[in-house]
Tab-separated table of C-alpha atoms and ligand atoms in Angstrom:
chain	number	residue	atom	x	y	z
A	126	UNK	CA	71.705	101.280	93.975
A	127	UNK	CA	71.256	97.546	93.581
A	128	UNK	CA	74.084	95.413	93.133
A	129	UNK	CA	72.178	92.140	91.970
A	130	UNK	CA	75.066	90.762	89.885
A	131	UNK	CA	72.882	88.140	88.022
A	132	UNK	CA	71.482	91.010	85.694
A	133	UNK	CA	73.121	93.693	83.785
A	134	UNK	CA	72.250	96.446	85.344
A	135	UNK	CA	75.886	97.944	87.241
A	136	UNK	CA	78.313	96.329	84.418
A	137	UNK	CA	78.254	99.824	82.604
A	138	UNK	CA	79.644	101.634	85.456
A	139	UNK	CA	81.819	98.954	86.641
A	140	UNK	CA	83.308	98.694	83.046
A	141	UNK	CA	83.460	102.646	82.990
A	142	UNK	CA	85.107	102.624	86.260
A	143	UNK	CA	87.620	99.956	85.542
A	144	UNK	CA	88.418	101.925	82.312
A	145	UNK	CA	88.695	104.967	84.489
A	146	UNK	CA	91.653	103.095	86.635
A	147	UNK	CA	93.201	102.134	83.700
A	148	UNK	CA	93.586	105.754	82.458
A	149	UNK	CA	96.021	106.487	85.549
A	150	UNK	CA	99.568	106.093	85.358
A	151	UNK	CA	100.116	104.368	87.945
A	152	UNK	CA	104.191	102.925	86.601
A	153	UNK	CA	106.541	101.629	89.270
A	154	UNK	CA	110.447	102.073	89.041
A	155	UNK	CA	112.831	100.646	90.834
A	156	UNK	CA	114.417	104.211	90.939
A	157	UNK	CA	111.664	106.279	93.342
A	158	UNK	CA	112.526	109.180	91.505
A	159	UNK	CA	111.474	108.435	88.502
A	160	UNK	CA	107.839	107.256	89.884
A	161	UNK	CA	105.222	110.190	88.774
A	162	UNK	CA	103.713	110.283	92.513
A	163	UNK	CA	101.069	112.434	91.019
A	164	UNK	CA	99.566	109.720	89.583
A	165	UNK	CA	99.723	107.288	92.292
A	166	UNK	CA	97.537	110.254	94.423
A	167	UNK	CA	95.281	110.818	91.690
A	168	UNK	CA	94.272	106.895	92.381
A	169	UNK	CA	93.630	107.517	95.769
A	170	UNK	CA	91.407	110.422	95.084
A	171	UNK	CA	89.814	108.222	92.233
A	172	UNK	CA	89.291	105.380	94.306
A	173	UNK	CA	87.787	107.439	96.934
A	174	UNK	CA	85.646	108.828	94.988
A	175	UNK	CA	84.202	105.833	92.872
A	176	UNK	CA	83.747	103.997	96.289
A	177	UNK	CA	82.255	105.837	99.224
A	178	UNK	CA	80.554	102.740	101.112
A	179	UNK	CA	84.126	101.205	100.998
A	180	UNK	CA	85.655	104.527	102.626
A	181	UNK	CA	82.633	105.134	105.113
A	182	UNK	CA	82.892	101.369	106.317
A	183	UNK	CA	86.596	100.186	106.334
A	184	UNK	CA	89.217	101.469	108.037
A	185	UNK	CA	92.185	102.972	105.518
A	186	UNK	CA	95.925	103.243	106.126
A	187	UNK	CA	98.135	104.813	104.160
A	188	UNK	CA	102.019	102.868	103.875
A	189	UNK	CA	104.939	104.828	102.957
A	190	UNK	CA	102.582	107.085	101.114
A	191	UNK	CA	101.037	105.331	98.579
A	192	UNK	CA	100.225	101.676	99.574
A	193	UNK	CA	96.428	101.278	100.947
A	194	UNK	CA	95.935	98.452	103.304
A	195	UNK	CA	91.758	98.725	104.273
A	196	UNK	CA	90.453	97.178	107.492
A	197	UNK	CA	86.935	95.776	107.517
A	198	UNK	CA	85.807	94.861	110.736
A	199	UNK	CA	84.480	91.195	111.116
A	200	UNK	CA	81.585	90.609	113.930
A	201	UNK	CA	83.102	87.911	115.231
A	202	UNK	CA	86.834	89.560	116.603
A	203	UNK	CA	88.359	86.185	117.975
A	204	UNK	CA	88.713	84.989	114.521
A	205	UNK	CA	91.561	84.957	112.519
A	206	UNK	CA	91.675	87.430	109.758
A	207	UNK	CA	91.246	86.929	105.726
A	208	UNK	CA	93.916	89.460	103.616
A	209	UNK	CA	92.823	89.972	99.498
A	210	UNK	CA	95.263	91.455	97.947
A	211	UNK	CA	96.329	92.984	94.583
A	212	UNK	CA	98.701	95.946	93.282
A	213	UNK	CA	98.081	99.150	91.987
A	214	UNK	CA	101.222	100.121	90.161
A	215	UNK	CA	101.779	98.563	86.698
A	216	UNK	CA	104.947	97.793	84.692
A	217	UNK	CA	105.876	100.625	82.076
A	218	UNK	CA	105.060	100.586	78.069
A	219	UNK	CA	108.355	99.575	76.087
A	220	UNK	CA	108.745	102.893	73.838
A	221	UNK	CA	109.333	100.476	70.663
A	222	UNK	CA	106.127	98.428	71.361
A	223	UNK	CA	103.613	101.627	71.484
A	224	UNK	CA	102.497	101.436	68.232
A	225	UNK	CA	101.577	97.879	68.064
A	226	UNK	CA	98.774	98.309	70.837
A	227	UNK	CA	95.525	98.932	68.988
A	228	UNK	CA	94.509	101.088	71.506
A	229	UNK	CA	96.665	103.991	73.476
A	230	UNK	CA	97.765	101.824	76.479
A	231	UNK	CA	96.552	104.303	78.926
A	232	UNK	CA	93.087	104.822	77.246
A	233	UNK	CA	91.104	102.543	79.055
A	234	UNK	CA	89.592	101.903	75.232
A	235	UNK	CA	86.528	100.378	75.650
A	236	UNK	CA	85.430	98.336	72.284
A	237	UNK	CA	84.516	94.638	71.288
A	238	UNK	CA	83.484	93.393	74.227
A	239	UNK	CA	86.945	94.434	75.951
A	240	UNK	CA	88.468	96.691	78.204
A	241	UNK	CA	91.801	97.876	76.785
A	242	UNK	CA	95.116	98.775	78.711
A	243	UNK	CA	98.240	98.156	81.010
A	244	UNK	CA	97.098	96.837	84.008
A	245	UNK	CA	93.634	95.276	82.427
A	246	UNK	CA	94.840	91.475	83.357
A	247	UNK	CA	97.924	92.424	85.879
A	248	UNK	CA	96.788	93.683	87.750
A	249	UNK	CA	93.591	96.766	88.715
A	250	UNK	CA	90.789	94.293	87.319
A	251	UNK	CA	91.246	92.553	90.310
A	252	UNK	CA	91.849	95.381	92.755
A	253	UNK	CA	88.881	97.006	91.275
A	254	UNK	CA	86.814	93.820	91.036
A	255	UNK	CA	87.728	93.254	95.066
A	256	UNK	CA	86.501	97.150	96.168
A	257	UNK	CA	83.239	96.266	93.502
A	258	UNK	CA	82.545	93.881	95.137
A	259	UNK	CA	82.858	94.686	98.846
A	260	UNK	CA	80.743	98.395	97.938
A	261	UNK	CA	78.315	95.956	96.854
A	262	UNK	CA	78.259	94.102	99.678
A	263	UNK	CA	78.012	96.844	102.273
A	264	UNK	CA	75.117	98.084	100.151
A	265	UNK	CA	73.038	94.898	100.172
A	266	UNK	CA	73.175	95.032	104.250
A	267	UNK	CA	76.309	92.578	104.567
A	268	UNK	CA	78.755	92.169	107.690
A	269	UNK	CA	81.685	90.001	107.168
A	270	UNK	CA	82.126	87.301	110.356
A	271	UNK	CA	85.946	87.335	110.169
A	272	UNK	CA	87.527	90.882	109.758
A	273	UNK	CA	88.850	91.235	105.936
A	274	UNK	CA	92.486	93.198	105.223
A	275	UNK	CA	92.867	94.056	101.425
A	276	UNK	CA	96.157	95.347	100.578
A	277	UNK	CA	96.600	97.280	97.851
A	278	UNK	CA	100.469	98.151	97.480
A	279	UNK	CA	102.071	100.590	94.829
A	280	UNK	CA	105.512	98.853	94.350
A	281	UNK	CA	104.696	94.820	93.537
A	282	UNK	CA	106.481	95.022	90.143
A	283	UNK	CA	110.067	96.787	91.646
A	284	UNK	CA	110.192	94.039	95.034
A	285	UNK	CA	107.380	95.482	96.865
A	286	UNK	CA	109.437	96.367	99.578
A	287	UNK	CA	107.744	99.711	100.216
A	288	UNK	CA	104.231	98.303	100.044
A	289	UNK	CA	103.540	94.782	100.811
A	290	UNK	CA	106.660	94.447	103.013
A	291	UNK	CA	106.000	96.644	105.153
A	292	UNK	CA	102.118	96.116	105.448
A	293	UNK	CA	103.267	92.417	106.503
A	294	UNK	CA	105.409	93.889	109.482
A	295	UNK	CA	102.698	96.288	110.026
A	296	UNK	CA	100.263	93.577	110.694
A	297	UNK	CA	102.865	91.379	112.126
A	298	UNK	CA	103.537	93.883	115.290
A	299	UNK	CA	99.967	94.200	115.539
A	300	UNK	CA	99.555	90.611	116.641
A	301	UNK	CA	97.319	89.689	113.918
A	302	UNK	CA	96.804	86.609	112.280
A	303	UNK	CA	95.928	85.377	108.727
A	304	UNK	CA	93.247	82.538	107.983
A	305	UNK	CA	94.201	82.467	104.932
A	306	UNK	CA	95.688	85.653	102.248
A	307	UNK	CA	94.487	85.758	98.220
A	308	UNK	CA	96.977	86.889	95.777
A	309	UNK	CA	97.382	87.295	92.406
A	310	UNK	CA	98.153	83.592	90.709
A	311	UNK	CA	96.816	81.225	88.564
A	312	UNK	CA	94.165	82.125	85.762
A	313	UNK	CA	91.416	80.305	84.562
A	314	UNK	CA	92.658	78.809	81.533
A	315	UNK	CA	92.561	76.231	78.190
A	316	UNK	CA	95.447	74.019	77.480
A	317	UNK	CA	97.163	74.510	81.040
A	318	UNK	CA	98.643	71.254	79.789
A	319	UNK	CA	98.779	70.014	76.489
A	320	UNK	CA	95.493	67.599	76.116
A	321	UNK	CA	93.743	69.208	78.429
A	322	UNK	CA	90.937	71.037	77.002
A	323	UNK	CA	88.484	71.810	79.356
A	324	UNK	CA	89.173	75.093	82.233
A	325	UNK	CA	91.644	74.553	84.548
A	326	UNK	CA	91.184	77.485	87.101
A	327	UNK	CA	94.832	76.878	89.190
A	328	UNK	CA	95.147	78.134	92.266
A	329	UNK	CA	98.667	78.099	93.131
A	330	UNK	CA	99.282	76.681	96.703
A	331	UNK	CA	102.829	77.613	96.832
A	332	UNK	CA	105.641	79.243	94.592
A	333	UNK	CA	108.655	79.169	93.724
A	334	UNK	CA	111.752	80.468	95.479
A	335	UNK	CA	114.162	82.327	93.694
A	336	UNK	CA	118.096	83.141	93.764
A	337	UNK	CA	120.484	84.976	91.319
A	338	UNK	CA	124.078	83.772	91.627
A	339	UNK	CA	126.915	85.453	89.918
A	340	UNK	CA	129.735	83.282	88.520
A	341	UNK	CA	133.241	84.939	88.389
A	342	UNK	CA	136.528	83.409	86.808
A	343	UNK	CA	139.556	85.356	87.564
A	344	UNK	CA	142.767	85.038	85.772
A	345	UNK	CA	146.242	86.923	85.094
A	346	UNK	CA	145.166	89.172	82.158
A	347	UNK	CA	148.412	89.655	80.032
A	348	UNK	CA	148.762	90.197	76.214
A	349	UNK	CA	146.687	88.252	74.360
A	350	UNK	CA	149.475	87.383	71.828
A	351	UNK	CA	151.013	84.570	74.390
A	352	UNK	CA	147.558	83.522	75.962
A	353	UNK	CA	146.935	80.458	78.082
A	354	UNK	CA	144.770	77.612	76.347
A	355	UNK	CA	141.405	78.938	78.203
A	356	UNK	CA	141.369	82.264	79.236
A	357	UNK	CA	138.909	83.778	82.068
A	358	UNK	CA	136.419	83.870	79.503
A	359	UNK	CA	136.578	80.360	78.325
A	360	UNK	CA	136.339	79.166	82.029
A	361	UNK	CA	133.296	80.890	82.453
A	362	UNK	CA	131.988	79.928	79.103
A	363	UNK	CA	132.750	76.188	79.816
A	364	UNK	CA	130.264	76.670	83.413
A	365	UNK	CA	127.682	77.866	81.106
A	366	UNK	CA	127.666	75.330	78.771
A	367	UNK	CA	127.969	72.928	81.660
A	368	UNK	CA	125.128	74.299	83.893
A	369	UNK	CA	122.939	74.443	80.964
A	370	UNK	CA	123.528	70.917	79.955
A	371	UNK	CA	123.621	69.485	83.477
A	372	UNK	CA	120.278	70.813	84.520
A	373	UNK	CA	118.609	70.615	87.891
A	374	UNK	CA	116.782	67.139	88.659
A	375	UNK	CA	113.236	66.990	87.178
A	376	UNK	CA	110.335	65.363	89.698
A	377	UNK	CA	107.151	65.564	90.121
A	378	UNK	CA	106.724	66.834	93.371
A	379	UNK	CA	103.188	66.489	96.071
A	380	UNK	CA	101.577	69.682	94.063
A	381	UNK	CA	102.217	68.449	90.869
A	382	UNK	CA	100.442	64.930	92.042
A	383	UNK	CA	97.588	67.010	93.674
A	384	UNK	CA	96.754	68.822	89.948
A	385	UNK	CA	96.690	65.786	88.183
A	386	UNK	CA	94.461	64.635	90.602
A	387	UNK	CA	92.128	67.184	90.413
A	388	UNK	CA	92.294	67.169	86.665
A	389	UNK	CA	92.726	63.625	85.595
A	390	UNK	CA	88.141	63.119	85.552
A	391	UNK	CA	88.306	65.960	82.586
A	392	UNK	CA	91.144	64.472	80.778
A	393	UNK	CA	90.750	62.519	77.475
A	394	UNK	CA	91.136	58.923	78.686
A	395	UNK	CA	94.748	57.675	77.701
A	396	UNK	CA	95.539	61.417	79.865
A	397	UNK	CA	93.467	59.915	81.970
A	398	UNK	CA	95.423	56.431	82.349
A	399	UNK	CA	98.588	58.304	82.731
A	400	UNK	CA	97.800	61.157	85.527
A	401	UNK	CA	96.027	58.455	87.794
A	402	UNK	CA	99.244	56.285	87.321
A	403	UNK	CA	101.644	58.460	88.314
A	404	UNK	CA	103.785	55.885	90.213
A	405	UNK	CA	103.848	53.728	86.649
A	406	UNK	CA	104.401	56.612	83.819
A	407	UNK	CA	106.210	59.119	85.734
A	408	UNK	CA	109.683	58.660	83.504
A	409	UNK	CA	106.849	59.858	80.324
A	410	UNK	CA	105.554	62.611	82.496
A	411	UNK	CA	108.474	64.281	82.958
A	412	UNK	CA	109.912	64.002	79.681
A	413	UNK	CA	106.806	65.614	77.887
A	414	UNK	CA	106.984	68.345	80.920
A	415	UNK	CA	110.799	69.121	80.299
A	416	UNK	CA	110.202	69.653	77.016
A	417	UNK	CA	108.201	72.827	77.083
A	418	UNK	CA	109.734	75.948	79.544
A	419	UNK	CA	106.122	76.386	80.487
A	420	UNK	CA	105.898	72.849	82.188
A	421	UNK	CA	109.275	72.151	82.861
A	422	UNK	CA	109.555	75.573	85.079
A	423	UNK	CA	106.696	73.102	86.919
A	424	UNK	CA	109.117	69.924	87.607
A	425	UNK	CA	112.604	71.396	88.326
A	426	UNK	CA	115.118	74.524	89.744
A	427	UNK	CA	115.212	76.310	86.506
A	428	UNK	CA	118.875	78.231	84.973
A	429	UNK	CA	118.633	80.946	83.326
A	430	UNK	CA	122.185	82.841	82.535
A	431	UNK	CA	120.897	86.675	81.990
A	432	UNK	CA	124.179	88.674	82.218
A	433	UNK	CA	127.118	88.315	81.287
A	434	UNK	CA	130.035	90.867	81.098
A	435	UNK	CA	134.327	90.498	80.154
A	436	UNK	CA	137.276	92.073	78.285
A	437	UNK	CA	137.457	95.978	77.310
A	438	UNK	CA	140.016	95.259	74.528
A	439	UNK	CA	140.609	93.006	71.651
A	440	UNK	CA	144.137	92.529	72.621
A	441	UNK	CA	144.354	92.345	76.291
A	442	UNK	CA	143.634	89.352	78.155
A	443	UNK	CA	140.460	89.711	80.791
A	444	UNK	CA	141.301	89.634	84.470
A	445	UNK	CA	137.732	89.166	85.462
A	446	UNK	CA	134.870	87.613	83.824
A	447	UNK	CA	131.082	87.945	85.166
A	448	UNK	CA	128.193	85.693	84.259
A	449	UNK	CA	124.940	85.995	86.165
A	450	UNK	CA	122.722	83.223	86.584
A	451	UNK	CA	118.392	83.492	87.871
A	452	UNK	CA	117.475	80.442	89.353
A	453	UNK	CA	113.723	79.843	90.263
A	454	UNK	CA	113.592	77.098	92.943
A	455	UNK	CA	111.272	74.392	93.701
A	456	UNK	CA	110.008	74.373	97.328
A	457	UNK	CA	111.816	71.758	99.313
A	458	UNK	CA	114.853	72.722	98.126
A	459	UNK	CA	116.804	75.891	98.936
A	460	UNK	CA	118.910	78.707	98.017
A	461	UNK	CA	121.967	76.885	99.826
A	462	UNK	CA	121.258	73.771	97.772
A	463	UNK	CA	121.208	75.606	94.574
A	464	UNK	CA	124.435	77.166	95.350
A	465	UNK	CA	126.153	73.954	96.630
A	466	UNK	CA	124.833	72.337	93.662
A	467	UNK	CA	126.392	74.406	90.926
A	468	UNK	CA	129.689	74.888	93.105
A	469	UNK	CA	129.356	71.005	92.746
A	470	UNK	CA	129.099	70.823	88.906
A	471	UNK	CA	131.633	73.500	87.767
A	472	UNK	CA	134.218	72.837	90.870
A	473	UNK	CA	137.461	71.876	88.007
A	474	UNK	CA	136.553	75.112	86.328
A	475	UNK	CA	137.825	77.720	89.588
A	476	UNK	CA	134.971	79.904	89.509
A	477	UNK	CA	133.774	82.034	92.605
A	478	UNK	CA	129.914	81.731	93.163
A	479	UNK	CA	128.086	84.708	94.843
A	480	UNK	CA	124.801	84.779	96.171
A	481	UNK	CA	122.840	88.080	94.802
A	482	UNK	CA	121.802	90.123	97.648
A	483	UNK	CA	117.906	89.368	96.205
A	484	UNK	CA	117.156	85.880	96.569
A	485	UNK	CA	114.595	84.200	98.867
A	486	UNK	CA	113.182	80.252	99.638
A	487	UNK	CA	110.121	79.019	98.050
A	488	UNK	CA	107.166	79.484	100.330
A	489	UNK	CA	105.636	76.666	102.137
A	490	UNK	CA	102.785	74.923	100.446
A	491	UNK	CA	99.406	75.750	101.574
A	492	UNK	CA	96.736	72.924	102.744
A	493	UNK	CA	93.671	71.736	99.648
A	494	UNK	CA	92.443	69.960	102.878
A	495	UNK	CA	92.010	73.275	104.742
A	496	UNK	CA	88.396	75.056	104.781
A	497	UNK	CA	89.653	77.848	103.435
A	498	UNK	CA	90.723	75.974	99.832
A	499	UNK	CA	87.145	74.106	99.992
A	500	UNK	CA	85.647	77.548	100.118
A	501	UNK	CA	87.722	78.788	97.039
A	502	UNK	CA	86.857	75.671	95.134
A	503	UNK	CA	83.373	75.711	95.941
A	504	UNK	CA	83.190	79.682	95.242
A	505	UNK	CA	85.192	78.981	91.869
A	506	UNK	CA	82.522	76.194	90.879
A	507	UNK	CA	79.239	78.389	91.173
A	508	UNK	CA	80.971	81.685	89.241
A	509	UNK	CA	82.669	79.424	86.512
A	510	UNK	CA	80.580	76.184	86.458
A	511	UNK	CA	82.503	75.082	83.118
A	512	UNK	CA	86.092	74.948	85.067
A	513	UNK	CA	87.558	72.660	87.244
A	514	UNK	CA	89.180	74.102	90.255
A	515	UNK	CA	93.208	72.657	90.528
A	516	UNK	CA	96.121	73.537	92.609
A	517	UNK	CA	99.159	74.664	91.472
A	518	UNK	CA	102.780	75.707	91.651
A	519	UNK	CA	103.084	79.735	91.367
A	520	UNK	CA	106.603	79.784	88.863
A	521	UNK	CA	106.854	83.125	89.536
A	522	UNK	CA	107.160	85.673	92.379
A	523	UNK	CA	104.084	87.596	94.364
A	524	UNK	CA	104.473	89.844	97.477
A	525	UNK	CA	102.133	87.292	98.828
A	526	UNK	CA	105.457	86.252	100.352
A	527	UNK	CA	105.799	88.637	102.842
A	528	UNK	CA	102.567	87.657	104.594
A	529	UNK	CA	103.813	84.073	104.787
A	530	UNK	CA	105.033	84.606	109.295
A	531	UNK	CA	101.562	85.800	109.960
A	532	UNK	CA	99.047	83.268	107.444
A	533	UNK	CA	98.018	80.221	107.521
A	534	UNK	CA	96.695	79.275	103.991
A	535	UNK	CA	97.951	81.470	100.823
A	536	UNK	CA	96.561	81.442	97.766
A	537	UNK	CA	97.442	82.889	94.354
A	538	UNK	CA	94.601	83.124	91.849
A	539	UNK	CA	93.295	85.240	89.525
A	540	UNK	CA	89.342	84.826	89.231
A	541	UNK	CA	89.173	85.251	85.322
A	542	UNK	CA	88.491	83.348	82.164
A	543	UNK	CA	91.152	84.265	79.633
A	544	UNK	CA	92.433	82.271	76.603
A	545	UNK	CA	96.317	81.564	76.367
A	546	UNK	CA	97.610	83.962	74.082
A	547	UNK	CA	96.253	86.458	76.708
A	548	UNK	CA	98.794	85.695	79.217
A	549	UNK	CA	101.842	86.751	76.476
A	550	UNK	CA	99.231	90.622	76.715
A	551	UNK	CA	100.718	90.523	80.185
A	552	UNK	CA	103.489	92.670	80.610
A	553	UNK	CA	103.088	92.978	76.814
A	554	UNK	CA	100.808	94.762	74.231
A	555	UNK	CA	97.703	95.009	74.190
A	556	UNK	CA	96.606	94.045	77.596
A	557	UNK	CA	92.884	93.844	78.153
A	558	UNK	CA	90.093	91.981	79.521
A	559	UNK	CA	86.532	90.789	78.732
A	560	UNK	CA	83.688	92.555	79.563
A	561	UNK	CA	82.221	89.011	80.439
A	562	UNK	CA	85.158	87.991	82.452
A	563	UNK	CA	85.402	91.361	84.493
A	564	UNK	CA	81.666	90.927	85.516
A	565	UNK	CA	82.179	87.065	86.885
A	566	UNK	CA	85.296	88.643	88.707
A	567	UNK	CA	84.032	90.913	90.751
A	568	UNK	CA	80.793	87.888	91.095
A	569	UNK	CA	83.419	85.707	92.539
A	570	UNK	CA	85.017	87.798	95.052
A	571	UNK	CA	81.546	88.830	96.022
A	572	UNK	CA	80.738	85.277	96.216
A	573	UNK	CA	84.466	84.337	98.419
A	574	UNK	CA	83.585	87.435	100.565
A	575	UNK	CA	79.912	86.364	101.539
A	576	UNK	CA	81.541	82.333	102.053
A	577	UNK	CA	84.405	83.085	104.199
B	61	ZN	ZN1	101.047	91.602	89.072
């Protein structure tokens, strides 16, 4: 078979084998038991199956059962190592959205120019664009120079403590050492900012930390017919109000600068003026980024109260009341200094502040001076010539993470064009992905592959 990606020839079984993937139920719980390990087995088997050159090359291990970390031998062994990685399991289908996806969501409907179903964008394009691409390769005669990890775990949207964690220690206690690791991330994407309207494919260099802190306000309880003038409630209402008001400090921190560096040639000229003068307009900047959540979770620690609980009677007065607070933390800052900081703001109101047992730092920000960004830039710039390659703050969480002891550079960056109303289809309805897009995917990590 020739894998010449230029011409049309494979995209009919690479679409028909992405749809395939996207047939299998692949749903992560945070309750094991509830997982249909049948499914996650029947991946295997289908993975297998669709890529032989991949199984009769690379070395496969299987982690707690169902994650797959591959080895691929480099020819030159004294090298660091590269790790691609991406997740297998997908996030369930709300029973009260089903009927607004046009298609069944585990169809795999193929129709206008689209590949329909949960997991089309977030996230088996990209594991099935990676194993595309490296069959491909081992067809056409190639031998990587530094040996190449791809991790493929089952659990990314529960914690991925049973996949990626572990696949990290694995490596870890093997002595081996990460160049640089490619997660999910960034797409390619109009309107990143508002004004901006060419591509902006962002590669995020670092992301965010994140810590949950629950707020309690205890009190006597009593009858509520002879009640003090704020009750437990009331405290805790008053910290709300408070820690929403008194937000944490916007800035625009050394990745922020680096984007509007990269983007400021493509920007309309007054956009133009204003990102190469940070020093002069930052006051503007930030109070145009605060004003969206998109752009503001870019400048600041964001609050976000998503719990609350207090009272089991209209009549009796509430010895405990609970709030619970997400906080997603800009690296250089901790989850100490979030805690001190709202102890700080709400210290008249006696509250006790706990630190949720799930909470970890931001990561450290990888180099745009290092090789290894170069060759995703440069690799970004042949597949999507229209785009211009930017780095960027990951707001949310990968299991990129737990590589972070053992890597040098880590990226996260999805290698596809999408528009953006497409990124609401994640974790939502109607998930899919272009035909068009899926082929320059698996082009591009064919491309990053051949380059490192
Ligand atoms: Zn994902």
């Amino acid at each position: 078979m020739d894998y010449k990606l230029k011409d049309n020839k494979n995209i009919d079984d690479f679409v028909q084998r992405l749809s395939q993937a996207l047939q299998i139920k692949t749903i992560s719980y945070e309750n094991m038991d509830m997982v249909d390990k049948s499914e996650f087995l029947k991946f295997h088997t289908f993975i297998e199956k669709s890529f032989p050159n991949v199984h009769r090359v690379l070395v496969k291990e299987t982690i707690n059962d169902f994650g797959i970390l591959f080895k691929w031998e480099g020819t030159e062994t004294n090298q660091d190592s590269i790790l691609l990685m991406a997740h297998m399991d997908v996030v369930p289908v709300e029973k009260e959205t089903e009927n607004e996806w046009c298609f069944e969501p585990f169809s795999g409907n193929i129709s206008d120019g689209y590949v329909w179903g949960r997991g089309a964008l977030d996230m088996k394009s990209q594991l099935m664009g990676i194993l595309e691409a490296v069959e491909g390769l081992i067809i056409n005669g190639f031998k990587p120079r530094k040996t190449i990890y791809l991790a493929f775990g089952h659990d990314e949207e529960v914690g991925g403590y049973l996949g990626n964690a572990q696949m990290a220690s694995y490596l870890q206690s093997k002595g081996i050492k990460l160049s640089m690791v490619l997660d999910e991330g960034g797409f390619i994407i109009k309107n990143a900012i508002a004004g901006m309207s060419c591509l902006a494919a962002l590669i995020g260099i670092a992301e965010k930390g994140m810590t949950t802190l629950e707020l309690f306000a205890e009190s006597n309880g009593g009858h509520s017919s002879m009640p003090p003038n704020s009750t437990a409630i009331g405290r805790l209402a008053k910290s709300i109000y408070i820690l929403e008001k008194k937000q944490f400090k916007a800035n625009i921190n050394s990745i922020l600068k680096e984007f509007f560096k990269a983007i400021a040639p493509k920007m309309p000229l007054l956009k133009r003026i204003i990102f190469s003068n940070i020093w002069l307009f930052k006051p503007l900047i930030i109070r145009i980024f605060t004003k969206l959540p998109k752009t503001n979770a870019l400048v600041r620690t964001t609050t976000a109260f998503t719990m609350i609980e207090g009272g089991f009677k209209m009549n009796v007065l509430p010895q405990q009341a609970k709030a619970v607070a997400n906080f997603r933390v800009m690296p250089g800052e901790t989850i100490e200094d979030v805690k001190k900081r709202v102890e700080k703001v709400i210290k008249k109101l006696d509250i006790t502040v706990k630190v949720n047992d799930v909470s970890f730092n931001p990561s450290k920000i990888s180099h745009i001076a290092s090789n290894e960004y170069k060759v995703m830039c440069k690799t970004i710039v042949s597949v999507f010539p229209e785009s211009v390659a930017a780095p960027y703050l990951t707001v949310g969480s990968t299991d990129s993470r737990y590589y972070q002891k053992i890597a040098n550079q880590i990226f996260r960056f999805c290698p596809i064009e999408i528009e953006s109303e497409d990124l609401e289809r994640v974790h939502g309805v109607n998930e899919r992905i272009s035909i068009e897009g899926y082929k320059k995917m698996i082009e591009f990590f064919y491309l990053l592959i051949e380059s490192l």
